[in-house]
PDB file of C-alpha atoms and ligand atoms in Angstrom:
ATOM      1  CA  MET A   1       0.199  -0.154   0.437  1.00 75.00           C
ATOM      2  CA  GLU A   2       1.620   3.368  -1.228  1.00 89.00           C
ATOM      3  CA  GLN A   3       1.158   6.320   1.208  1.00 93.00           C
ATOM      4  CA  THR A   4       1.904  10.143   0.991  1.00 97.00           C
ATOM      5  CA  VAL A   5       2.098  11.947   3.834  1.00 98.00           C
ATOM      6  CA  SER A   6       1.266  15.972   3.587  1.00 98.00           C
ATOM      7  CA  ASN A   7       0.935  18.948   6.152  1.00 98.00           C
ATOM      8  CA  LEU A   8      -0.816  21.722   7.098  1.00 98.00           C
ATOM      9  CA  PRO A   9       0.942  24.801   7.843  1.00 97.00           C
ATOM     10  CA  ASP A  10       0.560  24.303  11.213  1.00 96.00           C
ATOM     11  CA  GLY A  11       2.267  20.927  11.154  1.00 96.00           C
ATOM     12  CA  THR A  12      -0.673  18.661  11.306  1.00 98.00           C
ATOM     13  CA  ALA A  13      -0.079  15.551   9.251  1.00 98.00           C
ATOM     14  CA  TYR A  14      -2.109  13.281   7.157  1.00 98.00           C
ATOM     15  CA  ARG A  15      -1.501  10.284   5.224  1.00 98.00           C
ATOM     16  CA  ILE A  16      -3.283   9.602   2.008  1.00 98.00           C
ATOM     17  CA  SER A  17      -3.742   6.333   0.469  1.00 98.00           C
ATOM     18  CA  GLY A  18      -5.671   4.843  -2.682  1.00 97.00           C
ATOM     19  CA  ASN A  19      -7.957   6.466  -4.950  1.00 95.00           C
ATOM     20  CA  GLY A  20     -11.863   6.819  -5.345  1.00 96.00           C
ATOM     21  CA  LYS A  21     -14.171   8.740  -3.338  1.00 97.00           C
ATOM     22  CA  PRO A  22     -12.568  10.614  -0.621  1.00 98.00           C
ATOM     23  CA  VAL A  23     -12.705   8.972   2.898  1.00 98.00           C
ATOM     24  CA  ILE A  24     -11.165  11.141   5.988  1.00 98.00           C
ATOM     25  CA  PHE A  25     -10.670   8.782   9.121  1.00 98.00           C
ATOM     26  CA  LEU A  26     -10.304  10.440  12.793  1.00 98.00           C
ATOM     27  CA  HIS A  27      -8.760   8.508  15.557  1.00 98.00           C
ATOM     28  CA  GLY A  28      -9.715   8.663  19.386  1.00 97.00           C
ATOM     29  CA  PHE A  29      -7.973   9.725  22.452  1.00 97.00           C
ATOM     30  CA  GLY A  30      -4.594   8.524  23.087  1.00 94.00           C
ATOM     31  CA  GLU A  31      -3.809   7.041  19.367  1.00 94.00           C
ATOM     32  CA  SER A  32      -2.765   8.063  16.369  1.00 95.00           C
ATOM     33  CA  GLY A  33      -3.956   7.535  12.579  1.00 96.00           C
ATOM     34  CA  GLU A  34      -2.308   4.330  12.555  1.00 95.00           C
ATOM     35  CA  VAL A  35      -5.132   2.822  14.710  1.00 97.00           C
ATOM     36  CA  TRP A  36      -6.858   2.599  11.226  1.00 98.00           C
ATOM     37  CA  ASP A  37      -3.989   0.737   9.436  1.00 97.00           C
ATOM     38  CA  LEU A  38      -5.832  -2.523   9.183  1.00 97.00           C
ATOM     39  CA  GLN A  39      -8.835  -0.991   7.628  1.00 98.00           C
ATOM     40  CA  ILE A  40      -6.983   1.083   5.232  1.00 98.00           C
ATOM     41  CA  LYS A  41      -5.072  -1.859   3.796  1.00 98.00           C
ATOM     42  CA  GLU A  42      -8.283  -2.752   2.719  1.00 98.00           C
ATOM     43  CA  LEU A  43     -10.509   0.244   2.187  1.00 98.00           C
ATOM     44  CA  SER A  44      -7.718   2.070  -0.239  1.00 98.00           C
ATOM     45  CA  LYS A  45      -8.185  -0.692  -2.692  1.00 97.00           C
ATOM     46  CA  ASP A  46     -11.610   1.695  -3.428  1.00 97.00           C
ATOM     47  CA  PHE A  47     -11.338   4.953  -2.010  1.00 97.00           C
ATOM     48  CA  ARG A  48      -8.740   7.948  -1.244  1.00 98.00           C
ATOM     49  CA  CYS A  49      -8.191   7.417   2.347  1.00 98.00           C
ATOM     50  CA  ILE A  50      -7.109  10.149   4.146  1.00 98.00           C
ATOM     51  CA  VAL A  51      -5.887   9.572   7.844  1.00 98.00           C
ATOM     52  CA  PRO A  52      -4.760  12.761   9.915  1.00 98.00           C
ATOM     53  CA  ASP A  53      -2.952  12.727  13.043  1.00 97.00           C
ATOM     54  CA  LEU A  54      -4.852  15.021  15.373  1.00 97.00           C
ATOM     55  CA  PRO A  55      -2.421  17.735  16.632  1.00 97.00           C
ATOM     56  CA  GLY A  56      -0.240  16.406  19.705  1.00 95.00           C
ATOM     57  CA  THR A  57      -0.365  12.918  18.269  1.00 95.00           C
ATOM     58  CA  GLY A  58       1.978  10.306  15.643  1.00 94.00           C
ATOM     59  CA  LEU A  59       3.355  12.705  12.836  1.00 95.00           C
ATOM     60  CA  SER A  60       1.587  16.015  14.330  1.00 96.00           C
ATOM     61  CA  THR A  61       3.431  16.286  17.745  1.00 91.00           C
ATOM     62  CA  GLY A  62       4.683  19.788  16.678  1.00 91.00           C
ATOM     63  CA  ALA A  63       1.157  20.766  15.954  1.00 94.00           C
ATOM     64  CA  PHE A  64      -0.049  21.203  19.099  1.00 94.00           C
ATOM     65  CA  ALA A  65       2.007  24.263  20.544  1.00 92.00           C
ATOM     66  CA  ALA A  66       0.112  25.762  17.330  1.00 91.00           C
ATOM     67  CA  LEU A  67      -3.195  24.847  18.427  1.00 92.00           C
ATOM     68  CA  THR A  68      -4.557  28.326  19.790  1.00 89.00           C
ATOM     69  CA  GLU A  69      -8.366  27.045  20.793  1.00 93.00           C
ATOM     70  CA  LYS A  70      -8.223  23.599  22.384  1.00 94.00           C
ATOM     71  CA  SER A  71     -11.833  22.461  21.464  1.00 97.00           C
ATOM     72  CA  LEU A  72     -13.270  19.746  19.309  1.00 98.00           C
ATOM     73  CA  GLU A  73     -14.894  22.662  17.196  1.00 97.00           C
ATOM     74  CA  ALA A  74     -11.092  23.584  16.513  1.00 97.00           C
ATOM     75  CA  LEU A  75     -10.309  20.184  15.559  1.00 98.00           C
ATOM     76  CA  ALA A  76     -12.987  20.237  12.846  1.00 98.00           C
ATOM     77  CA  PHE A  77     -11.463  23.135  11.614  1.00 97.00           C
ATOM     78  CA  LYS A  78      -8.642  21.292  10.820  1.00 97.00           C
ATOM     79  CA  VAL A  79     -10.390  18.543   9.153  1.00 98.00           C
ATOM     80  CA  LYS A  80     -12.053  21.255   6.936  1.00 98.00           C
ATOM     81  CA  ALA A  81      -8.291  22.843   6.032  1.00 98.00           C
ATOM     82  CA  ILE A  82      -7.238  19.034   5.216  1.00 98.00           C
ATOM     83  CA  ALA A  83     -10.509  19.077   3.205  1.00 98.00           C
ATOM     84  CA  ASP A  84      -9.567  22.328   1.341  1.00 98.00           C
ATOM     85  CA  GLN A  85      -6.203  21.565   1.117  1.00 98.00           C
ATOM     86  CA  GLU A  86      -6.940  18.403  -0.757  1.00 98.00           C
ATOM     87  CA  GLY A  87      -9.817  19.951  -2.837  1.00 98.00           C
ATOM     88  CA  LEU A  88     -12.567  17.861  -1.516  1.00 97.00           C
ATOM     89  CA  ASN A  89     -16.032  19.262  -1.774  1.00 95.00           C
ATOM     90  CA  LYS A  90     -17.793  16.210  -0.473  1.00 97.00           C
ATOM     91  CA  PHE A  91     -16.333  13.517   1.125  1.00 98.00           C
ATOM     92  CA  THR A  92     -17.379  11.096   4.188  1.00 98.00           C
ATOM     93  CA  LEU A  93     -16.227  11.615   7.689  1.00 98.00           C
ATOM     94  CA  LEU A  94     -15.683   8.191  10.179  1.00 98.00           C
ATOM     95  CA  GLY A  95     -14.535   9.006  13.366  1.00 98.00           C
ATOM     96  CA  HIS A  96     -13.445   6.430  16.224  1.00 98.00           C
ATOM     97  CA  SER A  97     -14.817   7.762  19.665  1.00 98.00           C
ATOM     98  CA  MET A  98     -13.364  11.176  20.586  1.00 98.00           C
ATOM     99  CA  GLY A  99     -13.046  11.357  16.647  1.00 98.00           C
ATOM    100  CA  GLY A 100     -16.671  10.708  16.457  1.00 98.00           C
ATOM    101  CA  TYR A 101     -16.983  13.582  18.530  1.00 98.00           C
ATOM    102  CA  ILE A 102     -15.144  15.754  16.187  1.00 98.00           C
ATOM    103  CA  ALA A 103     -17.154  14.390  13.077  1.00 98.00           C
ATOM    104  CA  LEU A 104     -20.479  15.481  14.764  1.00 98.00           C
ATOM    105  CA  ALA A 105     -18.787  18.996  15.464  1.00 98.00           C
ATOM    106  CA  PHE A 106     -17.727  19.153  11.598  1.00 98.00           C
ATOM    107  CA  ALA A 107     -21.263  17.735  10.610  1.00 98.00           C
ATOM    108  CA  ALA A 108     -22.532  20.874  12.785  1.00 98.00           C
ATOM    109  CA  THR A 109     -20.671  23.372  10.856  1.00 98.00           C
ATOM    110  CA  PHE A 110     -20.296  22.003   7.301  1.00 98.00           C
ATOM    111  CA  PRO A 111     -23.028  19.515   6.731  1.00 97.00           C
ATOM    112  CA  HIS A 112     -23.082  20.284   3.268  1.00 97.00           C
ATOM    113  CA  MET A 113     -19.435  18.746   2.833  1.00 98.00           C
ATOM    114  CA  LEU A 114     -20.523  15.519   3.703  1.00 98.00           C
ATOM    115  CA  ASN A 115     -22.115  12.616   2.174  1.00 98.00           C
ATOM    116  CA  GLY A 116     -22.537  10.505   5.133  1.00 98.00           C
ATOM    117  CA  PHE A 117     -20.515  10.189   8.316  1.00 98.00           C
ATOM    118  CA  GLY A 118     -19.957   7.510  11.145  1.00 98.00           C
ATOM    119  CA  LEU A 119     -19.800   7.044  14.573  1.00 98.00           C
ATOM    120  CA  ILE A 120     -17.219   3.957  15.440  1.00 98.00           C
ATOM    121  CA  HIS A 121     -17.677   3.055  19.473  1.00 98.00           C
ATOM    122  CA  SER A 122     -18.825   6.888  19.575  1.00 98.00           C
ATOM    123  CA  SER A 123     -21.470   8.584  20.682  1.00 98.00           C
ATOM    124  CA  ALA A 124     -23.617  12.117  20.713  1.00 98.00           C
ATOM    125  CA  TYR A 125     -24.123  12.605  24.108  1.00 98.00           C
ATOM    126  CA  ALA A 126     -22.272  15.067  26.010  1.00 98.00           C
ATOM    127  CA  ASP A 127     -20.529  13.667  29.348  1.00 97.00           C
ATOM    128  CA  SER A 128     -22.346  12.674  32.164  1.00 96.00           C
ATOM    129  CA  GLU A 129     -21.570  13.975  35.698  1.00 97.00           C
ATOM    130  CA  ASP A 130     -19.979  10.507  36.416  1.00 96.00           C
ATOM    131  CA  LYS A 131     -18.059  11.041  33.405  1.00 97.00           C
ATOM    132  CA  ILE A 132     -16.568  14.180  33.968  1.00 98.00           C
ATOM    133  CA  ALA A 133     -15.419  13.500  37.621  1.00 98.00           C
ATOM    134  CA  ASN A 134     -13.768  10.617  36.603  1.00 97.00           C
ATOM    135  CA  ARG A 135     -12.066  12.502  33.665  1.00 98.00           C
ATOM    136  CA  LYS A 136     -11.081  15.214  36.401  1.00 98.00           C
ATOM    137  CA  LYS A 137      -9.555  12.280  38.478  1.00 98.00           C
ATOM    138  CA  SER A 138      -7.672  11.050  35.270  1.00 98.00           C
ATOM    139  CA  ILE A 139      -6.381  14.430  34.745  1.00 98.00           C
ATOM    140  CA  LYS A 140      -5.326  14.865  38.577  1.00 98.00           C
ATOM    141  CA  PHE A 141      -3.686  11.092  38.198  1.00 98.00           C
ATOM    142  CA  ILE A 142      -1.852  11.818  34.939  1.00 98.00           C
ATOM    143  CA  ARG A 143      -0.211  15.518  36.591  1.00 98.00           C
ATOM    144  CA  GLU A 144       0.789  13.595  39.619  1.00 98.00           C
ATOM    145  CA  GLN A 145       1.759  10.243  38.132  1.00 97.00           C
ATOM    146  CA  GLY A 146       2.580  10.924  34.351  1.00 96.00           C
ATOM    147  CA  ALA A 147       1.431   9.807  31.103  1.00 96.00           C
ATOM    148  CA  PRO A 148       2.859   6.661  30.744  1.00 95.00           C
ATOM    149  CA  LYS A 149       1.410   5.079  34.026  1.00 96.00           C
ATOM    150  CA  PHE A 150      -2.288   6.605  33.159  1.00 97.00           C
ATOM    151  CA  LEU A 151      -1.956   5.101  29.592  1.00 96.00           C
ATOM    152  CA  GLU A 152      -0.544   1.682  31.291  1.00 95.00           C
ATOM    153  CA  GLN A 153      -3.760   1.236  32.994  1.00 96.00           C
ATOM    154  CA  MET A 154      -6.202   2.713  30.564  1.00 96.00           C
ATOM    155  CA  ILE A 155      -5.398   1.371  27.501  1.00 96.00           C
ATOM    156  CA  PRO A 156      -6.302  -2.291  28.672  1.00 96.00           C
ATOM    157  CA  THR A 157      -9.894  -1.153  29.559  1.00 96.00           C
ATOM    158  CA  LEU A 158     -10.541  -0.316  26.147  1.00 97.00           C
ATOM    159  CA  TYR A 159     -10.534  -3.887  25.314  1.00 97.00           C
ATOM    160  CA  GLY A 160     -12.508  -7.072  25.518  1.00 97.00           C
ATOM    161  CA  GLU A 161     -11.906  -9.447  28.228  1.00 95.00           C
ATOM    162  CA  LYS A 162     -11.661 -12.554  25.987  1.00 94.00           C
ATOM    163  CA  PHE A 163      -9.348 -10.692  23.061  1.00 96.00           C
ATOM    164  CA  LYS A 164      -7.340  -9.091  26.224  1.00 94.00           C
ATOM    165  CA  ALA A 165      -6.561 -12.455  27.728  1.00 95.00           C
ATOM    166  CA  GLU A 166      -5.587 -13.994  24.144  1.00 96.00           C
ATOM    167  CA  HIS A 167      -3.851 -10.848  22.104  1.00 97.00           C
ATOM    168  CA  GLN A 168      -1.437  -9.288  24.894  1.00 95.00           C
ATOM    169  CA  ASP A 169       0.685  -8.704  21.964  1.00 96.00           C
ATOM    170  CA  ILE A 170      -1.615  -6.491  20.548  1.00 95.00           C
ATOM    171  CA  ILE A 171      -2.232  -4.194  23.908  1.00 95.00           C
ATOM    172  CA  ASP A 172       1.342  -3.874  24.372  1.00 95.00           C
ATOM    173  CA  ALA A 173       1.853  -2.937  20.878  1.00 94.00           C
ATOM    174  CA  HIS A 174      -1.056  -0.143  21.140  1.00 93.00           C
ATOM    175  CA  LEU A 175       0.572   0.610  24.529  1.00 93.00           C
ATOM    176  CA  ALA A 176       4.222   1.207  23.389  1.00 92.00           C
ATOM    177  CA  SER A 177       2.849   3.369  20.607  1.00 89.00           C
ATOM    178  CA  ALA A 178       1.105   5.725  23.196  1.00 89.00           C
ATOM    179  CA  LEU A 179       3.645   6.085  25.644  1.00 88.00           C
ATOM    180  CA  SER A 180       5.195   9.117  23.759  1.00 86.00           C
ATOM    181  CA  PHE A 181       2.222  11.119  24.556  1.00 93.00           C
ATOM    182  CA  ASP A 182       2.541  14.208  26.801  1.00 94.00           C
ATOM    183  CA  ALA A 183       0.791  14.710  29.860  1.00 97.00           C
ATOM    184  CA  GLU A 184      -0.455  18.209  28.599  1.00 96.00           C
ATOM    185  CA  VAL A 185      -1.610  16.493  24.987  1.00 97.00           C
ATOM    186  CA  LEU A 186      -3.905  14.239  26.713  1.00 97.00           C
ATOM    187  CA  ILE A 187      -5.156  16.361  29.866  1.00 97.00           C
ATOM    188  CA  ALA A 188      -6.041  18.750  26.757  1.00 97.00           C
ATOM    189  CA  TYR A 189      -8.121  16.698  24.861  1.00 98.00           C
ATOM    190  CA  TYR A 190      -9.743  15.324  28.415  1.00 98.00           C
ATOM    191  CA  GLU A 191     -10.611  19.028  28.851  1.00 98.00           C
ATOM    192  CA  MET A 192     -12.045  19.520  25.244  1.00 98.00           C
ATOM    193  CA  MET A 193     -14.441  16.104  25.818  1.00 98.00           C
ATOM    194  CA  ILE A 194     -15.460  17.484  29.167  1.00 98.00           C
ATOM    195  CA  SER A 195     -16.695  20.599  27.504  1.00 97.00           C
ATOM    196  CA  ARG A 196     -18.110  19.323  24.308  1.00 98.00           C
ATOM    197  CA  PRO A 197     -21.985  19.790  23.988  1.00 97.00           C
ATOM    198  CA  HIS A 198     -24.808  17.360  23.497  1.00 97.00           C
ATOM    199  CA  ARG A 199     -25.289  16.719  19.720  1.00 98.00           C
ATOM    200  CA  THR A 200     -27.923  14.228  19.578  1.00 98.00           C
ATOM    201  CA  GLY A 201     -29.786  17.021  17.470  1.00 98.00           C
ATOM    202  CA  ILE A 202     -26.937  16.432  14.490  1.00 98.00           C
ATOM    203  CA  LEU A 203     -28.161  12.513  14.530  1.00 98.00           C
ATOM    204  CA  SER A 204     -32.046  13.306  14.240  1.00 98.00           C
ATOM    205  CA  GLY A 205     -31.681  16.108  11.712  1.00 97.00           C
ATOM    206  CA  ALA A 206     -29.146  14.461   9.476  1.00 97.00           C
ATOM    207  CA  GLN A 207     -29.958  14.156   5.794  1.00 93.00           C
ATOM    208  CA  ILE A 208     -27.351  11.919   5.113  1.00 97.00           C
ATOM    209  CA  PRO A 209     -26.760   8.284   5.995  1.00 98.00           C
ATOM    210  CA  VAL A 210     -24.814   7.416   9.282  1.00 98.00           C
ATOM    211  CA  LEU A 211     -22.864   4.573   9.983  1.00 98.00           C
ATOM    212  CA  PHE A 212     -22.417   3.275  13.459  1.00 98.00           C
ATOM    213  CA  ILE A 213     -20.378   0.460  14.763  1.00 98.00           C
ATOM    214  CA  MET A 214     -20.445  -0.545  18.204  1.00 98.00           C
ATOM    215  CA  GLY A 215     -19.198  -3.279  20.587  1.00 98.00           C
ATOM    216  CA  THR A 216     -21.316  -5.536  23.227  1.00 98.00           C
ATOM    217  CA  GLU A 217     -18.265  -5.017  25.733  1.00 97.00           C
ATOM    218  CA  ASP A 218     -17.321  -1.169  25.332  1.00 98.00           C
ATOM    219  CA  LYS A 219     -17.096   0.469  28.590  1.00 96.00           C
ATOM    220  CA  ALA A 220     -16.123   3.738  27.216  1.00 96.00           C
ATOM    221  CA  VAL A 221     -18.763   4.351  24.924  1.00 96.00           C
ATOM    222  CA  ASN A 222     -21.587   1.743  26.270  1.00 92.00           C
ATOM    223  CA  LEU A 223     -24.114  -0.447  23.929  1.00 97.00           C
ATOM    224  CA  SER A 224     -27.233   0.942  25.224  1.00 96.00           C
ATOM    225  CA  ASP A 225     -26.099   4.546  24.840  1.00 96.00           C
ATOM    226  CA  SER A 226     -25.215   3.484  21.086  1.00 97.00           C
ATOM    227  CA  LEU A 227     -28.332   2.003  20.445  1.00 97.00           C
ATOM    228  CA  ALA A 228     -30.509   4.538  22.030  1.00 97.00           C
ATOM    229  CA  GLN A 229     -28.967   6.911  19.622  1.00 98.00           C
ATOM    230  CA  CYS A 230     -29.157   4.876  16.261  1.00 97.00           C
ATOM    231  CA  TYR A 231     -32.628   5.324  15.399  1.00 96.00           C
ATOM    232  CA  LEU A 232     -32.145   8.928  15.890  1.00 98.00           C
ATOM    233  CA  PRO A 233     -30.819   9.407  11.807  1.00 98.00           C
ATOM    234  CA  ALA A 234     -33.156   9.142   8.964  1.00 97.00           C
ATOM    235  CA  GLU A 235     -30.706   6.513   7.310  1.00 98.00           C
ATOM    236  CA  SER A 236     -28.714   4.630  10.009  1.00 98.00           C
ATOM    237  CA  HIS A 237     -26.345   1.691   8.999  1.00 98.00           C
ATOM    238  CA  ILE A 238     -25.773  -0.572  12.203  1.00 98.00           C
ATOM    239  CA  GLU A 239     -22.826  -3.217  13.079  1.00 98.00           C
ATOM    240  CA  ILE A 240     -22.692  -4.900  16.541  1.00 98.00           C
ATOM    241  CA  LEU A 241     -19.715  -6.372  17.033  1.00 98.00           C
ATOM    242  CA  ASP A 242     -20.107  -9.408  19.524  1.00 96.00           C
ATOM    243  CA  ALA A 243     -17.640  -9.286  22.201  1.00 92.00           C
ATOM    244  CA  SER A 244     -15.585  -6.395  21.229  1.00 97.00           C
ATOM    245  CA  GLY A 245     -14.755  -3.826  23.345  1.00 98.00           C
ATOM    246  CA  HIS A 246     -14.009  -0.059  22.427  1.00 98.00           C
ATOM    247  CA  MET A 247     -11.291  -1.174  19.601  1.00 98.00           C
ATOM    248  CA  GLY A 248     -13.393  -2.798  16.872  1.00 98.00           C
ATOM    249  CA  MET A 249     -10.729  -2.102  14.370  1.00 98.00           C
ATOM    250  CA  LYS A 250      -8.497  -4.037  16.082  1.00 98.00           C
ATOM    251  CA  GLU A 251     -10.093  -6.613  17.779  1.00 98.00           C
ATOM    252  CA  ASP A 252     -12.315  -7.697  15.181  1.00 98.00           C
ATOM    253  CA  PRO A 253     -11.117  -5.615  11.970  1.00 98.00           C
ATOM    254  CA  GLU A 254     -12.519  -7.839   9.383  1.00 98.00           C
ATOM    255  CA  ARG A 255     -16.302  -7.033  10.608  1.00 98.00           C
ATOM    256  CA  THR A 256     -15.065  -3.668  11.054  1.00 98.00           C
ATOM    257  CA  THR A 257     -13.828  -2.856   7.610  1.00 98.00           C
ATOM    258  CA  ILE A 258     -16.610  -4.902   5.883  1.00 98.00           C
ATOM    259  CA  ALA A 259     -19.016  -2.797   7.841  1.00 98.00           C
ATOM    260  CA  MET A 260     -17.381   0.329   6.472  1.00 98.00           C
ATOM    261  CA  LYS A 261     -16.722  -0.950   3.107  1.00 98.00           C
ATOM    262  CA  GLN A 262     -20.292  -1.429   2.517  1.00 98.00           C
ATOM    263  CA  PHE A 263     -21.483   1.463   4.037  1.00 98.00           C
ATOM    264  CA  LEU A 264     -18.848   3.688   1.730  1.00 98.00           C
ATOM    265  CA  MET A 265     -20.119   1.575  -1.461  1.00 97.00           C
ATOM    266  CA  HIS A 266     -23.781   2.165  -0.480  1.00 97.00           C
ATOM    267  CA  LEU A 267     -22.953   6.107  -0.373  1.00 96.00           C
ATOM    268  CA  ASN A 268     -21.442   6.073  -3.720  1.00 79.00           C
ATOM    269  CA  GLU A 269     -24.099   4.245  -5.473  1.00 75.00           C
ATOM    270  CA  ASN A 270     -26.468   7.167  -4.209  1.00 63.00           C
TER     271      ASN A 270
HETATM  272  C1  MLT B 301     -11.729   7.831  22.641  1.00 63.07           C
HETATM  273  O1  MLT B 301     -11.321   6.627  22.852  1.00 63.07           O
HETATM  274  O2  MLT B 301     -11.374   8.489  22.041  1.00 63.07           O
HETATM  275  C2  MLT B 301     -12.099   7.811  24.339  1.00 63.07           C
HETATM  276  O3  MLT B 301     -12.742   6.842  24.859  1.00 63.07           O
HETATM  277  C3  MLT B 301     -13.354   8.906  24.197  1.00 63.07           C
HETATM  278  C4  MLT B 301     -13.765   9.182  25.508  1.00 63.07           C
HETATM  279  O4  MLT B 301     -12.993   9.112  26.450  1.00 63.07           O
HETATM  280  O5  MLT B 301     -14.951   9.527  25.822  1.00 63.07           O
END
């Protein structure tokens, strides 16, 4: 698979592979664009796949300092800048978890630029009071104990129990790729998520198809929340991954890829 890397003027990097209708993939918290590698390998055969590393992650570590406004809306404007730089008038936006929160912020501001979007283990709900309290505890923990200790505890919780027991190597690799994160970056992303609004109105008002991929063992975005939201759009495409946690891209890569491919093919036909 051939890839090229481009940058926005602020240093936000994104990889491009494949030809065809454009799709932008947004990774989640504590990840970089590499989280989509298994999907891109397959989807780049039919689509032009554009995979940013959000500021402070992967190849975009330098771009974090240039982020003057720290909000998910500001990150949605980065997506717009990438789309403009690539000359995209219309594209599909797929986001994992926090990447889905950014996709919703994008859909709120630039709905005319999307032909469909996907929430992969993600949600249109704002943080509950419990979630905010937990994030604040985590921020305190990161400040006191450092980012690596936090990630060592957090990353395994993203996976389903059976997968965790059988694939320690994949969890170790995820952790190794995340250990370079700065505490400051992780804290800023938590603060951005705490202050994001409820966006169920974007789902109920969606004039375009929406893909939902859920995991039955997801503890970060639980199944019942996802099920309660997937009937909101006029047209939803739904994949429920049995025994998957929050990381279907790695826990059930084939089904995740097929669900995305079917969704993208459907958008092309319409
Ligand atoms: C993520 O994977 O992006 C996070 O789990 C999202 C969250 O904490 O809400």
